[in-house]
Amino acid sequence: MSDLTLHDAQLEERRLISEYKSNDPMYGYNNTTGGDYHTQKFNQVVIDKLRDNAKKMWSTPEIRKKLVAGLTGHTVSAATKLKISNSKRGVKLSHPSKLHGKSLSESHRFKLIGKTPWNKGLTKDVDSRIAEYSANLTGIKRSDESRHRISIAQKLKYKLGYKPIWMNNGVVERLIETKDVQKYLISGFCYGRLNAKNLYINKDGVTKKIREDELDLYLSNWWKKGKDFQTTRTISESHRKYVYTYGDFQCYSCKELMIYLQHNGYPSISLSSVINIASGKSVKRYESLTSSIQRTPIS
């Protein structure tokens, strides 16, 4: 062919490669689909080779260190920043969860009840996905608008007397809002948390808490059931009884005091807040109670 414009030549090249399948290693030696440089695509063989080379390169500490050092401190022009911003606009970022950014229907949410989340029991110390997510968020400050929305949402919860409830279905446990109780009851959940039976064992003055199914293994290694003497004494001392006083009201546990406060001006106060206040710690939301609650040990 002759006397073709560049555009026509590119189109003809793409057509011929497609017709003769010459970018397939079984039929020809073309590595791409041909045509314009910006629109051509590599065949699968080349893509696999490039992917393998990239993996090998990034798996080598020396090469990875050089690549990172070369990119560190690199600045781009304002025009390039604008192009990058426009190319990313509307594109959802990757996330460990496939559900991130999706709005689930009510029926779909109901189907998920009882399923264990992928990150249940994992921390950033043992899972690279959580560690990466945590590192990406470190140092990022929320905008004033975002902080204001969160503040309003939290205040509204306490104003309406929000009380989370623990429920379980024998396999998983969930902390839910009061309004969702009926949904969980219908799906087979019951009130309360899972009661996993733990056992104490001791050996040479060391006490450990283990699961019931681990007992035989420890007993075969000369551990004994129960706590050692020092641990038992320490726990006993930590359970000393106190008299809690709030005005004219007296009781013998923080839980009783919490219930009294919830019915007398503090409907949303939690047990942890009562414990902190009674032990002398300051709780920002209940500063007025710091000097009003007294805890006296029983002699």
mmCIF file of C-alpha atoms in Angstrom:
data_model
loop_
_atom_site.group_PDB
_atom_site.id
_atom_site.type_symbol
_atom_site.label_atom_id
_atom_site.label_comp_id
_atom_site.label_asym_id
_atom_site.label_seq_id
_atom_site.Cartn_x
_atom_site.Cartn_y
_atom_site.Cartn_z
ATOM 1 C CA MET A 1 0.000 0.000 0.000
ATOM 2 C CA SER A 2 1.177 3.528 -0.653
ATOM 3 C CA ASP A 3 0.050 7.172 -0.480
ATOM 4 C CA LEU A 4 -1.703 6.638 2.873
ATOM 5 C CA THR A 5 -2.011 9.275 5.553
ATOM 6 C CA LEU A 6 -0.596 8.417 8.968
ATOM 7 C CA HIS A 7 -4.097 7.955 10.375
ATOM 8 C CA ASP A 8 -5.184 5.662 7.502
ATOM 9 C CA ALA A 9 -1.979 3.630 7.811
ATOM 10 C CA GLN A 10 -2.574 3.111 11.502
ATOM 11 C CA LEU A 11 -6.149 1.977 10.896
ATOM 12 C CA GLU A 12 -5.042 -0.413 8.134
ATOM 13 C CA GLU A 13 -2.330 -1.864 10.346
ATOM 14 C CA ARG A 14 -4.834 -2.472 13.141
ATOM 15 C CA ARG A 15 -7.301 -4.078 10.681
ATOM 16 C CA LEU A 16 -4.721 -6.449 9.208
ATOM 17 C CA ILE A 17 -3.366 -7.537 12.605
ATOM 18 C CA SER A 18 -6.924 -8.231 13.739
ATOM 19 C CA GLU A 19 -7.820 -10.098 10.538
ATOM 20 C CA TYR A 20 -4.745 -12.370 10.572
ATOM 21 C CA LYS A 21 -4.551 -12.601 14.395
ATOM 22 C CA SER A 22 -0.859 -11.860 14.103
ATOM 23 C CA ASN A 23 -0.660 -10.587 17.704
ATOM 24 C CA ASP A 24 -1.481 -14.137 18.824
ATOM 25 C CA PRO A 25 1.811 -16.100 19.238
ATOM 26 C CA MET A 26 0.165 -19.046 17.427
ATOM 27 C CA TYR A 27 -0.263 -17.011 14.220
ATOM 28 C CA GLY A 28 2.284 -14.191 14.193
ATOM 29 C CA TYR A 29 4.903 -12.074 15.918
ATOM 30 C CA ASN A 30 3.090 -8.784 16.645
ATOM 31 C CA ASN A 31 3.261 -7.832 20.327
ATOM 32 C CA THR A 32 0.424 -5.289 20.142
ATOM 33 C CA THR A 33 -2.848 -4.649 18.365
ATOM 34 C CA GLY A 34 -1.099 -2.024 16.215
ATOM 35 C CA GLY A 35 -2.226 1.451 15.262
ATOM 36 C CA ASP A 36 -1.689 4.566 17.311
ATOM 37 C CA TYR A 37 0.774 4.243 20.226
ATOM 38 C CA HIS A 38 -1.780 5.537 22.715
ATOM 39 C CA THR A 39 -4.516 3.050 21.730
ATOM 40 C CA GLN A 40 -2.601 -0.163 20.980
ATOM 41 C CA LYS A 41 -2.771 -3.005 23.493
ATOM 42 C CA PHE A 42 -0.195 -5.684 24.319
ATOM 43 C CA ASN A 43 -1.094 -9.313 23.832
ATOM 44 C CA GLN A 44 -1.453 -11.571 26.875
ATOM 45 C CA VAL A 45 2.022 -13.081 26.536
ATOM 46 C CA VAL A 46 3.702 -9.666 26.738
ATOM 47 C CA ILE A 47 1.402 -8.608 29.594
ATOM 48 C CA ASP A 48 2.347 -11.730 31.590
ATOM 49 C CA LYS A 49 6.048 -11.113 30.994
ATOM 50 C CA LEU A 50 5.781 -7.472 32.067
ATOM 51 C CA ARG A 51 3.838 -8.476 35.178
ATOM 52 C CA ASP A 52 6.394 -11.129 36.143
ATOM 53 C CA ASN A 53 9.297 -8.723 35.592
ATOM 54 C CA ALA A 54 7.600 -6.069 37.733
ATOM 55 C CA LYS A 55 6.983 -8.565 40.540
ATOM 56 C CA LYS A 56 10.608 -9.717 40.467
ATOM 57 C CA MET A 57 11.828 -6.127 40.426
ATOM 58 C CA TRP A 58 9.712 -5.018 43.407
ATOM 59 C CA SER A 59 10.522 -8.189 45.348
ATOM 60 C CA THR A 60 14.239 -7.294 45.253
ATOM 61 C CA PRO A 61 14.981 -5.000 48.257
ATOM 62 C CA GLU A 62 17.852 -3.172 46.537
ATOM 63 C CA ILE A 63 15.844 -2.319 43.415
ATOM 64 C CA ARG A 64 12.757 -1.393 45.433
ATOM 65 C CA LYS A 65 14.859 0.937 47.598
ATOM 66 C CA LYS A 66 16.296 2.665 44.523
ATOM 67 C CA LEU A 67 12.861 3.108 42.916
ATOM 68 C CA VAL A 68 11.384 4.584 46.090
ATOM 69 C CA ALA A 69 14.393 6.886 46.536
ATOM 70 C CA GLY A 70 14.009 8.093 42.960
ATOM 71 C CA LEU A 71 10.357 8.981 43.513
ATOM 72 C CA THR A 72 10.849 10.571 46.945
ATOM 73 C CA GLY A 73 10.712 14.364 46.792
ATOM 74 C CA HIS A 74 9.731 14.370 43.108
ATOM 75 C CA THR A 75 7.569 17.398 42.312
ATOM 76 C CA VAL A 76 5.272 17.916 39.336
ATOM 77 C CA SER A 77 3.914 21.054 37.748
ATOM 78 C CA ALA A 78 0.502 22.511 38.509
ATOM 79 C CA ALA A 79 -0.712 21.458 35.045
ATOM 80 C CA THR A 80 0.347 17.843 35.659
ATOM 81 C CA LYS A 81 -1.344 17.859 39.069
ATOM 82 C CA LEU A 82 -4.547 19.081 37.399
ATOM 83 C CA LYS A 83 -4.371 16.296 34.780
ATOM 84 C CA ILE A 84 -3.859 13.657 37.493
ATOM 85 C CA SER A 85 -6.740 15.094 39.515
ATOM 86 C CA ASN A 86 -9.095 15.064 36.526
ATOM 87 C CA SER A 87 -8.144 11.489 35.618
ATOM 88 C CA LYS A 88 -8.910 10.320 39.163
ATOM 89 C CA ARG A 89 -12.134 12.290 39.569
ATOM 90 C CA GLY A 90 -15.083 9.966 40.155
ATOM 91 C CA VAL A 91 -12.873 6.871 40.380
ATOM 92 C CA LYS A 92 -13.310 4.927 43.622
ATOM 93 C CA LEU A 93 -10.086 4.077 45.437
ATOM 94 C CA SER A 94 -9.176 0.463 46.131
ATOM 95 C CA HIS A 95 -10.118 -0.904 49.554
ATOM 96 C CA PRO A 96 -9.748 -4.221 51.404
ATOM 97 C CA SER A 97 -13.529 -4.668 51.338
ATOM 98 C CA LYS A 98 -15.291 -5.269 48.021
ATOM 99 C CA LEU A 99 -18.393 -3.594 49.484
ATOM 100 C CA HIS A 100 -16.652 -0.261 50.072
ATOM 101 C CA GLY A 101 -18.520 2.616 48.467
ATOM 102 C CA LYS A 102 -21.587 0.531 47.594
ATOM 103 C CA SER A 103 -25.043 1.193 48.965
ATOM 104 C CA LEU A 104 -26.638 -2.066 50.078
ATOM 105 C CA SER A 105 -30.371 -2.701 49.973
ATOM 106 C CA GLU A 106 -32.284 -3.492 53.150
ATOM 107 C CA SER A 107 -32.754 -7.124 52.058
ATOM 108 C CA HIS A 108 -29.019 -7.473 51.348
ATOM 109 C CA ARG A 109 -28.126 -6.038 54.763
ATOM 110 C CA PHE A 110 -30.459 -8.543 56.385
ATOM 111 C CA LYS A 111 -28.732 -11.431 54.568
ATOM 112 C CA LEU A 112 -25.376 -10.340 56.019
ATOM 113 C CA ILE A 113 -26.617 -10.726 59.608
ATOM 114 C CA GLY A 114 -24.602 -13.408 61.341
ATOM 115 C CA LYS A 115 -21.710 -13.431 58.871
ATOM 116 C CA THR A 116 -18.280 -12.828 60.381
ATOM 117 C CA PRO A 117 -16.530 -9.673 59.024
ATOM 118 C CA TRP A 118 -13.251 -10.277 57.150
ATOM 119 C CA ASN A 119 -11.321 -8.221 59.752
ATOM 120 C CA LYS A 120 -12.814 -9.879 62.847
ATOM 121 C CA GLY A 121 -10.027 -10.336 65.405
ATOM 122 C CA LEU A 122 -7.325 -8.952 63.093
ATOM 123 C CA THR A 123 -5.013 -6.040 63.878
ATOM 124 C CA LYS A 124 -2.503 -4.058 61.862
ATOM 125 C CA ASP A 125 0.272 -6.090 63.509
ATOM 126 C CA VAL A 126 -0.894 -9.351 61.910
ATOM 127 C CA ASP A 127 -2.697 -8.248 58.732
ATOM 128 C CA SER A 128 -0.964 -6.228 56.001
ATOM 129 C CA ARG A 129 -4.256 -4.846 54.617
ATOM 130 C CA ILE A 130 -5.201 -3.242 57.927
ATOM 131 C CA ALA A 131 -1.615 -2.001 58.404
ATOM 132 C CA GLU A 132 -1.679 -0.364 54.956
ATOM 133 C CA TYR A 133 -5.089 1.201 55.579
ATOM 134 C CA SER A 134 -3.920 2.532 58.965
ATOM 135 C CA ALA A 135 -0.721 3.958 57.453
ATOM 136 C CA ASN A 136 -2.701 5.741 54.729
ATOM 137 C CA LEU A 137 -4.909 7.420 57.346
ATOM 138 C CA THR A 138 -2.067 8.390 59.701
ATOM 139 C CA GLY A 139 -1.597 12.147 59.829
ATOM 140 C CA ILE A 140 -4.714 12.916 57.785
ATOM 141 C CA LYS A 141 -6.968 15.396 59.547
ATOM 142 C CA ARG A 142 -10.694 15.525 58.999
ATOM 143 C CA SER A 143 -12.151 18.717 57.617
ATOM 144 C CA ASP A 144 -14.069 21.056 59.945
ATOM 145 C CA GLU A 145 -17.288 20.139 58.135
ATOM 146 C CA SER A 146 -16.683 16.402 58.614
ATOM 147 C CA ARG A 147 -15.857 16.841 62.304
ATOM 148 C CA HIS A 148 -19.000 18.935 62.756
ATOM 149 C CA ARG A 149 -21.209 16.238 61.200
ATOM 150 C CA ILE A 150 -19.691 13.531 63.417
ATOM 151 C CA SER A 151 -20.179 15.735 66.486
ATOM 152 C CA ILE A 152 -23.849 16.328 65.697
ATOM 153 C CA ALA A 153 -24.442 12.606 65.071
ATOM 154 C CA GLN A 154 -22.862 11.611 68.405
ATOM 155 C CA LYS A 155 -24.725 14.303 70.371
ATOM 156 C CA LEU A 156 -28.004 13.191 68.798
ATOM 157 C CA LYS A 157 -27.353 9.585 69.861
ATOM 158 C CA TYR A 158 -26.865 10.536 73.502
ATOM 159 C CA LYS A 159 -29.760 12.989 73.428
ATOM 160 C CA LEU A 160 -32.128 10.230 72.300
ATOM 161 C CA GLY A 161 -30.820 7.899 74.992
ATOM 162 C CA TYR A 162 -28.901 5.635 72.605
ATOM 163 C CA LYS A 163 -28.124 2.326 74.309
ATOM 164 C CA PRO A 164 -26.226 -0.344 72.357
ATOM 165 C CA ILE A 165 -27.304 -3.952 72.928
ATOM 166 C CA TRP A 166 -25.248 -7.136 72.630
ATOM 167 C CA MET A 167 -26.854 -10.033 70.746
ATOM 168 C CA ASN A 168 -25.522 -13.381 69.520
ATOM 169 C CA ASN A 169 -26.635 -16.379 67.469
ATOM 170 C CA GLY A 170 -24.299 -18.912 69.042
ATOM 171 C CA VAL A 171 -21.577 -18.252 66.468
ATOM 172 C CA VAL A 172 -21.038 -14.497 66.308
ATOM 173 C CA GLU A 173 -21.915 -11.581 68.561
ATOM 174 C CA ARG A 174 -23.020 -8.107 67.474
ATOM 175 C CA LEU A 175 -23.357 -4.727 69.209
ATOM 176 C CA ILE A 176 -26.519 -3.234 67.701
ATOM 177 C CA GLU A 177 -28.892 -0.320 68.171
ATOM 178 C CA THR A 178 -32.217 -0.765 69.946
ATOM 179 C CA LYS A 179 -34.197 -0.142 66.748
ATOM 180 C CA ASP A 180 -32.632 -3.218 65.076
ATOM 181 C CA VAL A 181 -33.471 -5.707 67.842
ATOM 182 C CA GLN A 182 -36.535 -7.205 66.129
ATOM 183 C CA LYS A 183 -34.626 -7.867 62.904
ATOM 184 C CA TYR A 184 -31.971 -9.806 64.790
ATOM 185 C CA LEU A 185 -34.507 -11.736 66.895
ATOM 186 C CA ILE A 186 -36.315 -12.868 63.735
ATOM 187 C CA SER A 187 -33.033 -14.067 62.227
ATOM 188 C CA GLY A 188 -32.258 -16.302 65.232
ATOM 189 C CA PHE A 189 -30.236 -13.994 67.487
ATOM 190 C CA CYS A 190 -30.760 -13.777 71.252
ATOM 191 C CA TYR A 191 -29.783 -11.216 73.879
ATOM 192 C CA GLY A 192 -26.316 -11.251 75.432
ATOM 193 C CA ARG A 193 -22.754 -12.009 74.394
ATOM 194 C CA LEU A 194 -21.147 -15.327 73.579
ATOM 195 C CA ASN A 195 -20.084 -17.132 76.725
ATOM 196 C CA ALA A 196 -16.841 -18.807 75.701
ATOM 197 C CA LYS A 197 -15.755 -20.983 78.607
ATOM 198 C CA ASN A 198 -12.208 -20.127 79.683
ATOM 199 C CA LEU A 199 -10.091 -21.999 82.198
ATOM 200 C CA TYR A 200 -7.199 -20.890 84.385
ATOM 201 C CA ILE A 201 -4.070 -23.014 84.682
ATOM 202 C CA ASN A 202 -0.795 -22.405 86.513
ATOM 203 C CA LYS A 203 2.780 -23.634 86.521
ATOM 204 C CA ASP A 204 5.815 -22.366 88.483
ATOM 205 C CA GLY A 205 3.947 -19.278 89.712
ATOM 206 C CA VAL A 206 2.632 -18.353 86.248
ATOM 207 C CA THR A 207 -1.108 -18.260 85.561
ATOM 208 C CA LYS A 208 -2.660 -18.415 82.088
ATOM 209 C CA LYS A 209 -6.210 -18.311 80.745
ATOM 210 C CA ILE A 210 -6.854 -20.934 78.059
ATOM 211 C CA ARG A 211 -9.754 -22.364 76.097
ATOM 212 C CA GLU A 212 -11.403 -25.559 77.278
ATOM 213 C CA ASP A 213 -10.233 -27.485 74.210
ATOM 214 C CA GLU A 214 -6.590 -26.638 75.061
ATOM 215 C CA LEU A 215 -6.696 -28.112 78.568
ATOM 216 C CA ASP A 216 -5.430 -31.628 77.723
ATOM 217 C CA LEU A 217 -2.411 -30.225 75.906
ATOM 218 C CA TYR A 218 -1.351 -28.093 78.882
ATOM 219 C CA LEU A 219 -2.018 -30.850 81.436
ATOM 220 C CA SER A 220 0.289 -33.146 79.472
ATOM 221 C CA ASN A 221 3.016 -30.512 79.899
ATOM 222 C CA TRP A 222 2.722 -30.485 83.730
ATOM 223 C CA TRP A 223 0.404 -27.474 84.078
ATOM 224 C CA LYS A 224 -2.204 -27.547 86.848
ATOM 225 C CA LYS A 225 -5.808 -26.368 86.823
ATOM 226 C CA GLY A 226 -6.631 -23.150 88.704
ATOM 227 C CA LYS A 227 -4.741 -19.959 89.578
ATOM 228 C CA ASP A 228 -1.529 -19.726 91.548
ATOM 229 C CA PHE A 229 -1.592 -18.245 95.068
ATOM 230 C CA GLN A 230 -0.257 -14.774 94.200
ATOM 231 C CA THR A 231 -2.673 -14.319 91.297
ATOM 232 C CA THR A 232 -5.598 -15.421 93.476
ATOM 233 C CA ARG A 233 -4.579 -12.912 96.148
ATOM 234 C CA THR A 234 -4.199 -10.097 93.612
ATOM 235 C CA ILE A 235 -7.655 -10.765 92.132
ATOM 236 C CA SER A 236 -9.169 -10.919 95.594
ATOM 237 C CA GLU A 237 -7.672 -7.524 96.480
ATOM 238 C CA SER A 238 -8.947 -6.035 93.227
ATOM 239 C CA HIS A 239 -12.478 -7.122 94.187
ATOM 240 C CA ARG A 240 -12.561 -5.166 97.422
ATOM 241 C CA LYS A 241 -16.007 -3.729 98.045
ATOM 242 C CA TYR A 242 -16.657 0.001 98.227
ATOM 243 C CA VAL A 243 -19.501 2.228 99.291
ATOM 244 C CA TYR A 244 -20.442 4.626 96.498
ATOM 245 C CA THR A 245 -22.120 7.862 97.590
ATOM 246 C CA TYR A 246 -23.927 10.377 95.415
ATOM 247 C CA GLY A 247 -25.796 12.969 97.476
ATOM 248 C CA ASP A 248 -28.239 11.051 99.700
ATOM 249 C CA PHE A 249 -27.923 7.875 97.620
ATOM 250 C CA GLN A 250 -25.592 5.028 98.633
ATOM 251 C CA CYS A 251 -24.875 1.713 96.955
ATOM 252 C CA TYR A 252 -22.267 -1.040 96.778
ATOM 253 C CA SER A 253 -21.493 -1.285 93.049
ATOM 254 C CA CYS A 254 -20.873 1.001 90.097
ATOM 255 C CA LYS A 255 -23.662 -0.724 88.185
ATOM 256 C CA GLU A 256 -26.252 0.258 90.804
ATOM 257 C CA LEU A 257 -24.927 3.812 90.741
ATOM 258 C CA MET A 258 -25.103 3.879 86.927
ATOM 259 C CA ILE A 259 -28.773 2.816 86.964
ATOM 260 C CA TYR A 260 -29.578 5.477 89.573
ATOM 261 C CA LEU A 261 -27.831 8.195 87.545
ATOM 262 C CA GLN A 262 -29.620 7.129 84.348
ATOM 263 C CA HIS A 263 -32.937 7.733 86.112
ATOM 264 C CA ASN A 264 -31.807 10.998 87.685
ATOM 265 C CA GLY A 265 -30.560 13.390 85.044
ATOM 266 C CA TYR A 266 -27.948 11.315 83.148
ATOM 267 C CA PRO A 267 -29.898 8.952 80.834
ATOM 268 C CA SER A 268 -26.925 8.092 78.610
ATOM 269 C CA ILE A 269 -24.143 7.632 81.160
ATOM 270 C CA SER A 270 -22.219 4.379 80.703
ATOM 271 C CA LEU A 271 -20.724 1.994 83.251
ATOM 272 C CA SER A 272 -17.167 2.824 82.167
ATOM 273 C CA SER A 273 -17.816 6.528 82.789
ATOM 274 C CA VAL A 274 -19.129 5.798 86.295
ATOM 275 C CA ILE A 275 -16.089 3.624 87.073
ATOM 276 C CA ASN A 276 -13.676 6.318 85.869
ATOM 277 C CA ILE A 277 -15.417 9.067 87.848
ATOM 278 C CA ALA A 278 -15.569 6.948 91.010
ATOM 279 C CA SER A 279 -11.838 6.160 90.742
ATOM 280 C CA GLY A 280 -11.003 9.874 90.573
ATOM 281 C CA LYS A 281 -10.563 10.274 86.828
ATOM 282 C CA SER A 282 -12.087 13.207 84.974
ATOM 283 C CA VAL A 283 -14.666 12.473 82.270
ATOM 284 C CA LYS A 284 -15.176 15.494 80.029
ATOM 285 C CA ARG A 285 -18.913 14.974 79.448
ATOM 286 C CA TYR A 286 -19.588 14.516 83.188
ATOM 287 C CA GLU A 287 -17.205 16.968 84.844
ATOM 288 C CA SER A 288 -19.973 18.043 87.248
ATOM 289 C CA LEU A 289 -20.048 14.518 88.718
ATOM 290 C CA THR A 290 -16.309 14.324 89.454
ATOM 291 C CA SER A 291 -16.635 15.959 92.875
ATOM 292 C CA SER A 292 -20.145 14.618 93.568
ATOM 293 C CA ILE A 293 -19.396 10.878 93.593
ATOM 294 C CA GLN A 294 -17.422 9.471 96.516
ATOM 295 C CA ARG A 295 -15.962 5.968 96.812
ATOM 296 C CA THR A 296 -15.090 4.669 100.280
ATOM 297 C CA PRO A 297 -13.569 1.200 100.891
ATOM 298 C CA ILE A 298 -15.383 -1.025 103.345
ATOM 299 C CA SER A 299 -13.189 -1.827 106.331
#
